[in-house]
Amino acid sequence: MSRIAIVFFSGYGHTVRQAEAVRDGAQSVAGTEVTMIRIPDTGEIDAAVFEDIAAASAIVYGSQTYMGGAPWQFKRFADASSKAWFAQRWKDKLAAGFTNSASLNGDKSSTMNYFWTLSQQHGQLWVGPATMPANKLASGPNDINWSGGFTGAFATSPSDSSPEQAPFAGDLQTAHLLGRRIAELAKRFA
């Protein structure tokens, strides 16, 4: 049995949908158990939750991109993970990430680089989505990897959209495929 922990912050609910798509993709792989850990608005995570994360085979990080990076709530979680770092509790676990912003670019790469750096601090093995970009003239937001992200699953949710309207279908499918890929790899390395 592979265990996947999805640790994420969502300010308005759009990133929740992305996290759910990652979860659904991971759960589509037989023998995979997924734990969803939503970072609260305070950014505080209980010690017991860190035990759940340490028990996972893979950790998927996620948040929206605010002002070119992860929001402070996610950073507070990351800072609190220093106890796990000191004990090397997440070493050699798989890691992946997803992010969402109101603009097509929105400097999502800065957030993904932050997740990658956090994973490398912990000695984790990073997994990208391995999906080709939808980069043809006819491509649009309902196509897989429309944002062209290779380091993680990127999504766009316009600032005036509700969580029911965005992220778009292609972004959610990209997140689903990332979840499936990390679960397949976790099973292979188990």
C-alpha atoms as an extended CHARMM CRD file, in Angstrom:
* protein
*
       190  EXT
         1         1  MET       CA              0.0000000000        0.0000000000        0.0000000000  PROA      1               0.0000000000
         2         2  SER       CA              1.3080000000        3.4430000000       -0.9680000000  PROA      2               0.0000000000
         3         3  ARG       CA              0.3670000000        6.4590000000        1.0890000000  PROA      3               0.0000000000
         4         4  ILE       CA              0.2170000000        9.9180000000       -0.4660000000  PROA      4               0.0000000000
         5         5  ALA       CA             -0.0820000000       13.0780000000        1.6350000000  PROA      5               0.0000000000
         6         6  ILE       CA             -1.4250000000       16.1510000000       -0.1710000000  PROA      6               0.0000000000
         7         7  VAL       CA             -0.5210000000       19.2240000000        1.8850000000  PROA      7               0.0000000000
         8         8  PHE       CA             -2.0700000000       22.4270000000        0.5730000000  PROA      8               0.0000000000
         9         9  PHE       CA             -3.4170000000       25.8840000000        1.3440000000  PROA      9               0.0000000000
        10        10  SER       CA             -6.3740000000       27.4070000000       -0.4770000000  PROA      10              0.0000000000
        11        11  GLY       CA             -7.5860000000       30.9340000000        0.1420000000  PROA      11              0.0000000000
        12        12  TYR       CA            -10.7910000000       30.9480000000       -1.9110000000  PROA      12              0.0000000000
        13        13  GLY       CA            -11.4550000000       27.3160000000       -2.8210000000  PROA      13              0.0000000000
        14        14  HSD       CA             -9.9300000000       27.1660000000       -6.3050000000  PROA      14              0.0000000000
        15        15  THR       CA             -6.8470000000       25.3170000000       -5.0850000000  PROA      15              0.0000000000
        16        16  VAL       CA             -9.0720000000       22.8550000000       -3.1970000000  PROA      16              0.0000000000
        17        17  ARG       CA            -10.3960000000       21.6930000000       -6.5620000000  PROA      17              0.0000000000
        18        18  GLN       CA             -6.8620000000       21.2040000000       -7.8060000000  PROA      18              0.0000000000
        19        19  ALA       CA             -5.9770000000       19.2170000000       -4.6620000000  PROA      19              0.0000000000
        20        20  GLU       CA             -9.0830000000       17.0610000000       -5.1620000000  PROA      20              0.0000000000
        21        21  ALA       CA             -8.0180000000       16.3540000000       -8.7430000000  PROA      21              0.0000000000
        22        22  VAL       CA             -4.5570000000       15.2660000000       -7.5360000000  PROA      22              0.0000000000
        23        23  ARG       CA             -6.2650000000       13.0640000000       -4.9280000000  PROA      23              0.0000000000
        24        24  ASP       CA             -8.5940000000       11.4980000000       -7.4960000000  PROA      24              0.0000000000
        25        25  GLY       CA             -5.6740000000       10.7640000000       -9.8000000000  PROA      25              0.0000000000
        26        26  ALA       CA             -3.7020000000        9.1290000000       -6.9930000000  PROA      26              0.0000000000
        27        27  GLN       CA             -6.7020000000        7.0970000000       -5.8560000000  PROA      27              0.0000000000
        28        28  SER       CA             -7.1690000000        5.7760000000       -9.3940000000  PROA      28              0.0000000000
        29        29  VAL       CA             -4.0830000000        3.6190000000       -8.7520000000  PROA      29              0.0000000000
        30        30  ALA       CA             -4.9880000000        0.4300000000       -6.8780000000  PROA      30              0.0000000000
        31        31  GLY       CA             -3.3990000000        0.1290000000       -3.4420000000  PROA      31              0.0000000000
        32        32  THR       CA             -3.0730000000        3.8840000000       -2.8780000000  PROA      32              0.0000000000
        33        33  GLU       CA             -4.2900000000        5.6550000000        0.2450000000  PROA      33              0.0000000000
        34        34  VAL       CA             -4.4860000000        9.4490000000        0.1540000000  PROA      34              0.0000000000
        35        35  THR       CA             -4.5250000000       11.8700000000        3.0770000000  PROA      35              0.0000000000
        36        36  MET       CA             -5.6890000000       15.4250000000        2.3260000000  PROA      36              0.0000000000
        37        37  ILE       CA             -4.1550000000       18.0070000000        4.6610000000  PROA      37              0.0000000000
        38        38  ARG       CA             -5.5700000000       21.4830000000        4.1880000000  PROA      38              0.0000000000
        39        39  ILE       CA             -3.4580000000       24.0990000000        5.9170000000  PROA      39              0.0000000000
        40        40  PRO       CA             -5.8420000000       26.3230000000        7.8990000000  PROA      40              0.0000000000
        41        41  ASP       CA             -6.0110000000       30.1060000000        7.5950000000  PROA      41              0.0000000000
        42        42  THR       CA             -3.7840000000       30.3540000000       10.6930000000  PROA      42              0.0000000000
        43        43  GLY       CA             -1.0820000000       28.2830000000        8.9800000000  PROA      43              0.0000000000
        44        44  GLU       CA             -0.7860000000       26.1020000000       12.0990000000  PROA      44              0.0000000000
        45        45  ILE       CA             -0.5310000000       22.3340000000       11.7290000000  PROA      45              0.0000000000
        46        46  ASP       CA             -0.9150000000       19.9630000000       14.7000000000  PROA      46              0.0000000000
        47        47  ALA       CA              1.9910000000       17.6800000000       15.5940000000  PROA      47              0.0000000000
        48        48  ALA       CA             -0.1960000000       14.6370000000       14.8260000000  PROA      48              0.0000000000
        49        49  VAL       CA             -0.5570000000       15.8470000000       11.2310000000  PROA      49              0.0000000000
        50        50  PHE       CA              3.2170000000       15.9040000000       10.8540000000  PROA      50              0.0000000000
        51        51  GLU       CA              3.1530000000       12.2270000000       11.9180000000  PROA      51              0.0000000000
        52        52  ASP       CA              0.6660000000       11.4940000000        9.1070000000  PROA      52              0.0000000000
        53        53  ILE       CA              2.9560000000       13.2430000000        6.6400000000  PROA      53              0.0000000000
        54        54  ALA       CA              5.9970000000       11.2880000000        7.8720000000  PROA      54              0.0000000000
        55        55  ALA       CA              4.0820000000        8.0200000000        7.3290000000  PROA      55              0.0000000000
        56        56  ALA       CA              3.4600000000        8.8380000000        3.6520000000  PROA      56              0.0000000000
        57        57  SER       CA              5.4390000000        7.4540000000        0.7080000000  PROA      57              0.0000000000
        58        58  ALA       CA              5.0040000000       10.7240000000       -1.1840000000  PROA      58              0.0000000000
        59        59  ILE       CA              4.1580000000       14.3250000000       -0.2870000000  PROA      59              0.0000000000
        60        60  VAL       CA              2.4370000000       16.6190000000       -2.7730000000  PROA      60              0.0000000000
        61        61  TYR       CA              2.6730000000       20.3350000000       -1.9550000000  PROA      61              0.0000000000
        62        62  GLY       CA              0.1120000000       22.8380000000       -3.2020000000  PROA      62              0.0000000000
        63        63  SER       CA             -1.0750000000       26.4110000000       -2.8520000000  PROA      63              0.0000000000
        64        64  GLN       CA             -2.1520000000       29.3300000000       -4.9160000000  PROA      64              0.0000000000
        65        65  THR       CA              0.4900000000       31.7900000000       -6.0350000000  PROA      65              0.0000000000
        66        66  TYR       CA              0.1240000000       35.1650000000       -4.2960000000  PROA      66              0.0000000000
        67        67  MET       CA              2.3560000000       38.0600000000       -5.2740000000  PROA      67              0.0000000000
        68        68  GLY       CA              4.8620000000       35.7440000000       -6.9590000000  PROA      68              0.0000000000
        69        69  GLY       CA              5.0760000000       33.0390000000       -4.3150000000  PROA      69              0.0000000000
        70        70  ALA       CA              3.3810000000       30.7180000000       -1.8660000000  PROA      70              0.0000000000
        71        71  PRO       CA              1.1960000000       32.4710000000        0.7290000000  PROA      71              0.0000000000
        72        72  TRP       CA              2.4180000000       32.9480000000        4.2820000000  PROA      72              0.0000000000
        73        73  GLN       CA              0.1870000000       30.1410000000        5.5720000000  PROA      73              0.0000000000
        74        74  PHE       CA              2.0970000000       27.6210000000        3.4620000000  PROA      74              0.0000000000
        75        75  LYS       CA              5.4010000000       29.1760000000        4.5080000000  PROA      75              0.0000000000
        76        76  ARG       CA              4.4140000000       28.7850000000        8.1550000000  PROA      76              0.0000000000
        77        77  PHE       CA              3.8030000000       25.0750000000        7.5380000000  PROA      77              0.0000000000
        78        78  ALA       CA              7.1460000000       24.7930000000        5.7270000000  PROA      78              0.0000000000
        79        79  ASP       CA              8.9760000000       26.5040000000        8.5860000000  PROA      79              0.0000000000
        80        80  ALA       CA              7.3190000000       24.1540000000       11.0650000000  PROA      80              0.0000000000
        81        81  SER       CA              8.5830000000       21.1920000000        9.0200000000  PROA      81              0.0000000000
        82        82  SER       CA             12.1110000000       21.9350000000       10.2740000000  PROA      82              0.0000000000
        83        83  LYS       CA             11.6430000000       19.3580000000       13.0530000000  PROA      83              0.0000000000
        84        84  ALA       CA             10.9720000000       16.7020000000       10.3960000000  PROA      84              0.0000000000
        85        85  TRP       CA             13.9970000000       18.0170000000        8.4900000000  PROA      85              0.0000000000
        86        86  PHE       CA             16.2790000000       17.7710000000       11.5270000000  PROA      86              0.0000000000
        87        87  ALA       CA             15.2340000000       14.1330000000       12.0470000000  PROA      87              0.0000000000
        88        88  GLN       CA             15.3360000000       13.4340000000        8.2600000000  PROA      88              0.0000000000
        89        89  ARG       CA             11.7570000000       12.0850000000        8.4740000000  PROA      89              0.0000000000
        90        90  TRP       CA             10.8950000000       12.9540000000        4.8490000000  PROA      90              0.0000000000
        91        91  LYS       CA             14.1930000000       11.8880000000        3.2870000000  PROA      91              0.0000000000
        92        92  ASP       CA             13.8680000000        9.7380000000        0.1410000000  PROA      92              0.0000000000
        93        93  LYS       CA             10.1070000000       10.2790000000       -0.1040000000  PROA      93              0.0000000000
        94        94  LEU       CA              8.6860000000       11.3120000000       -3.4500000000  PROA      94              0.0000000000
        95        95  ALA       CA              7.5280000000       14.9190000000       -3.7980000000  PROA      95              0.0000000000
        96        96  ALA       CA              5.4590000000       16.8710000000       -6.3090000000  PROA      96              0.0000000000
        97        97  GLY       CA              3.5720000000       20.1430000000       -6.4530000000  PROA      97              0.0000000000
        98        98  PHE       CA              0.7010000000       22.1330000000       -7.8820000000  PROA      98              0.0000000000
        99        99  THR       CA             -0.1980000000       25.8040000000       -7.9120000000  PROA      99              0.0000000000
       100       100  ASN       CA             -2.8830000000       28.1370000000       -9.1550000000  PROA      100             0.0000000000
       101       101  SER       CA             -3.0770000000       31.8570000000       -9.9190000000  PROA      101             0.0000000000
       102       102  ALA       CA             -5.4710000000       34.3360000000      -11.4860000000  PROA      102             0.0000000000
       103       103  SER       CA             -3.2310000000       35.0290000000      -14.4800000000  PROA      103             0.0000000000
       104       104  LEU       CA             -2.0190000000       32.5950000000      -17.1020000000  PROA      104             0.0000000000
       105       105  ASN       CA              1.5960000000       33.0640000000      -16.0150000000  PROA      105             0.0000000000
       106       106  GLY       CA              1.1290000000       34.6400000000      -12.5990000000  PROA      106             0.0000000000
       107       107  ASP       CA              4.7300000000       33.7560000000      -11.6980000000  PROA      107             0.0000000000
       108       108  LYS       CA              3.6360000000       30.2240000000      -10.8300000000  PROA      108             0.0000000000
       109       109  SER       CA              7.1840000000       28.9970000000      -11.4130000000  PROA      109             0.0000000000
       110       110  SER       CA              8.3360000000       30.9300000000       -8.3390000000  PROA      110             0.0000000000
       111       111  THR       CA              5.8940000000       28.9990000000       -6.1730000000  PROA      111             0.0000000000
       112       112  MET       CA              6.8420000000       25.6850000000       -7.7650000000  PROA      112             0.0000000000
       113       113  ASN       CA             10.5400000000       26.4590000000       -7.2450000000  PROA      113             0.0000000000
       114       114  TYR       CA              9.7610000000       27.1110000000       -3.5810000000  PROA      114             0.0000000000
       115       115  PHE       CA              8.0610000000       23.7030000000       -3.2910000000  PROA      115             0.0000000000
       116       116  TRP       CA             10.9980000000       22.0770000000       -5.0640000000  PROA      116             0.0000000000
       117       117  THR       CA             13.4900000000       23.7840000000       -2.7410000000  PROA      117             0.0000000000
       118       118  LEU       CA             11.4830000000       22.6570000000        0.3040000000  PROA      118             0.0000000000
       119       119  SER       CA             11.5150000000       19.0910000000       -1.0250000000  PROA      119             0.0000000000
       120       120  GLN       CA             15.2640000000       19.2340000000       -1.6100000000  PROA      120             0.0000000000
       121       121  GLN       CA             15.8700000000       20.5720000000        1.8940000000  PROA      121             0.0000000000
       122       122  HSD       CA             14.0860000000       17.4220000000        3.0770000000  PROA      122             0.0000000000
       123       123  GLY       CA             16.0750000000       15.1430000000        0.7400000000  PROA      123             0.0000000000
       124       124  GLN       CA             13.0410000000       14.1800000000       -1.3330000000  PROA      124             0.0000000000
       125       125  LEU       CA             12.8510000000       12.9880000000       -4.9490000000  PROA      125             0.0000000000
       126       126  TRP       CA             10.8920000000       15.4430000000       -7.1450000000  PROA      126             0.0000000000
       127       127  VAL       CA              8.3180000000       14.1930000000       -9.6550000000  PROA      127             0.0000000000
       128       128  GLY       CA              6.9410000000       16.4110000000      -12.4300000000  PROA      128             0.0000000000
       129       129  PRO       CA              3.7340000000       15.7590000000      -14.3450000000  PROA      129             0.0000000000
       130       130  ALA       CA              5.4960000000       14.4430000000      -17.4960000000  PROA      130             0.0000000000
       131       131  THR       CA              2.7340000000       15.7450000000      -19.7510000000  PROA      131             0.0000000000
       132       132  MET       CA              3.3070000000       17.4340000000      -23.0660000000  PROA      132             0.0000000000
       133       133  PRO       CA              2.1480000000       21.0630000000      -23.3090000000  PROA      133             0.0000000000
       134       134  ALA       CA             -0.9490000000       22.0900000000      -25.2210000000  PROA      134             0.0000000000
       135       135  ASN       CA              0.9320000000       24.6230000000      -27.3410000000  PROA      135             0.0000000000
       136       136  LYS       CA             -0.9530000000       24.6420000000      -30.6460000000  PROA      136             0.0000000000
       137       137  LEU       CA             -2.9650000000       27.5440000000      -32.0240000000  PROA      137             0.0000000000
       138       138  ALA       CA             -6.1860000000       25.6390000000      -31.3370000000  PROA      138             0.0000000000
       139       139  SER       CA             -5.1720000000       24.8410000000      -27.7320000000  PROA      139             0.0000000000
       140       140  GLY       CA             -7.0010000000       26.4120000000      -24.8330000000  PROA      140             0.0000000000
       141       141  PRO       CA             -7.8220000000       26.1260000000      -21.1240000000  PROA      141             0.0000000000
       142       142  ASN       CA             -9.6900000000       22.8520000000      -21.5290000000  PROA      142             0.0000000000
       143       143  ASP       CA             -6.5680000000       21.1090000000      -22.8540000000  PROA      143             0.0000000000
       144       144  ILE       CA             -4.1480000000       19.1520000000      -20.6700000000  PROA      144             0.0000000000
       145       145  ASN       CA             -1.1230000000       21.2190000000      -19.5880000000  PROA      145             0.0000000000
       146       146  TRP       CA             -2.3120000000       24.3560000000      -21.3340000000  PROA      146             0.0000000000
       147       147  SER       CA              0.0080000000       26.3580000000      -19.0470000000  PROA      147             0.0000000000
       148       148  GLY       CA              3.0100000000       24.3440000000      -20.2170000000  PROA      148             0.0000000000
       149       149  GLY       CA              4.2370000000       23.4640000000      -16.7200000000  PROA      149             0.0000000000
       150       150  PHE       CA              6.8750000000       20.7580000000      -16.4160000000  PROA      150             0.0000000000
       151       151  THR       CA              7.8600000000       21.1550000000      -12.7570000000  PROA      151             0.0000000000
       152       152  GLY       CA              4.3160000000       20.6440000000      -11.4770000000  PROA      152             0.0000000000
       153       153  ALA       CA              0.6340000000       21.0680000000      -12.2450000000  PROA      153             0.0000000000
       154       154  PHE       CA             -0.1720000000       24.7080000000      -13.0150000000  PROA      154             0.0000000000
       155       155  ALA       CA             -3.7210000000       26.0770000000      -13.0740000000  PROA      155             0.0000000000
       156       156  THR       CA             -5.3990000000       29.3800000000      -13.8690000000  PROA      156             0.0000000000
       157       157  SER       CA             -8.4740000000       30.6910000000      -12.0600000000  PROA      157             0.0000000000
       158       158  PRO       CA             -9.4530000000       34.2010000000      -13.2080000000  PROA      158             0.0000000000
       159       159  SER       CA             -9.8520000000       36.6150000000      -10.3090000000  PROA      159             0.0000000000
       160       160  ASP       CA            -13.5910000000       36.9970000000      -10.9160000000  PROA      160             0.0000000000
       161       161  SER       CA            -14.2810000000       33.2440000000      -11.1370000000  PROA      161             0.0000000000
       162       162  SER       CA            -15.8510000000       31.1140000000       -8.4460000000  PROA      162             0.0000000000
       163       163  PRO       CA            -14.3320000000       27.7410000000       -7.5030000000  PROA      163             0.0000000000
       164       164  GLU       CA            -17.1430000000       26.1540000000       -9.5200000000  PROA      164             0.0000000000
       165       165  GLN       CA            -15.9610000000       27.9980000000      -12.6520000000  PROA      165             0.0000000000
       166       166  ALA       CA            -12.2010000000       27.5150000000      -12.3670000000  PROA      166             0.0000000000
       167       167  PRO       CA             -9.6670000000       25.9650000000      -12.4910000000  PROA      167             0.0000000000
       168       168  PHE       CA            -10.5410000000       24.9020000000      -16.0170000000  PROA      168             0.0000000000
       169       169  ALA       CA            -11.0380000000       21.2980000000      -17.1550000000  PROA      169             0.0000000000
       170       170  GLY       CA             -7.5810000000       20.9630000000      -18.6910000000  PROA      170             0.0000000000
       171       171  ASP       CA             -5.8760000000       22.2020000000      -15.5150000000  PROA      171             0.0000000000
       172       172  LEU       CA             -7.8680000000       19.7610000000      -13.3910000000  PROA      172             0.0000000000
       173       173  GLN       CA             -7.0120000000       16.9090000000      -15.7520000000  PROA      173             0.0000000000
       174       174  THR       CA             -3.3250000000       17.8870000000      -15.5320000000  PROA      174             0.0000000000
       175       175  ALA       CA             -3.5600000000       17.7330000000      -11.7230000000  PROA      175             0.0000000000
       176       176  HSD       CA             -5.3190000000       14.3550000000      -11.9820000000  PROA      176             0.0000000000
       177       177  LEU       CA             -2.4950000000       13.0120000000      -14.1490000000  PROA      177             0.0000000000
       178       178  LEU       CA              0.1090000000       14.3200000000      -11.6900000000  PROA      178             0.0000000000
       179       179  GLY       CA             -1.6790000000       12.5110000000       -8.8570000000  PROA      179             0.0000000000
       180       180  ARG       CA             -1.8150000000        9.3170000000      -10.8860000000  PROA      180             0.0000000000
       181       181  ARG       CA              1.8770000000        9.5660000000      -11.7910000000  PROA      181             0.0000000000
       182       182  ILE       CA              3.0590000000       10.0930000000       -8.2330000000  PROA      182             0.0000000000
       183       183  ALA       CA              0.9110000000        7.1750000000       -7.0260000000  PROA      183             0.0000000000
       184       184  GLU       CA              2.2810000000        4.8920000000       -9.7720000000  PROA      184             0.0000000000
       185       185  LEU       CA              5.8420000000        5.8450000000       -8.8720000000  PROA      185             0.0000000000
       186       186  ALA       CA              5.2040000000        5.4690000000       -5.1350000000  PROA      186             0.0000000000
       187       187  LYS       CA              3.8810000000        1.9730000000       -5.8080000000  PROA      187             0.0000000000
       188       188  ARG       CA              6.9100000000        1.1520000000       -7.9680000000  PROA      188             0.0000000000
       189       189  PHE       CA              9.3800000000        2.3470000000       -5.3140000000  PROA      189             0.0000000000
       190       190  ALA       CA              7.5030000000        0.8250000000       -2.3500000000  PROA      190             0.0000000000
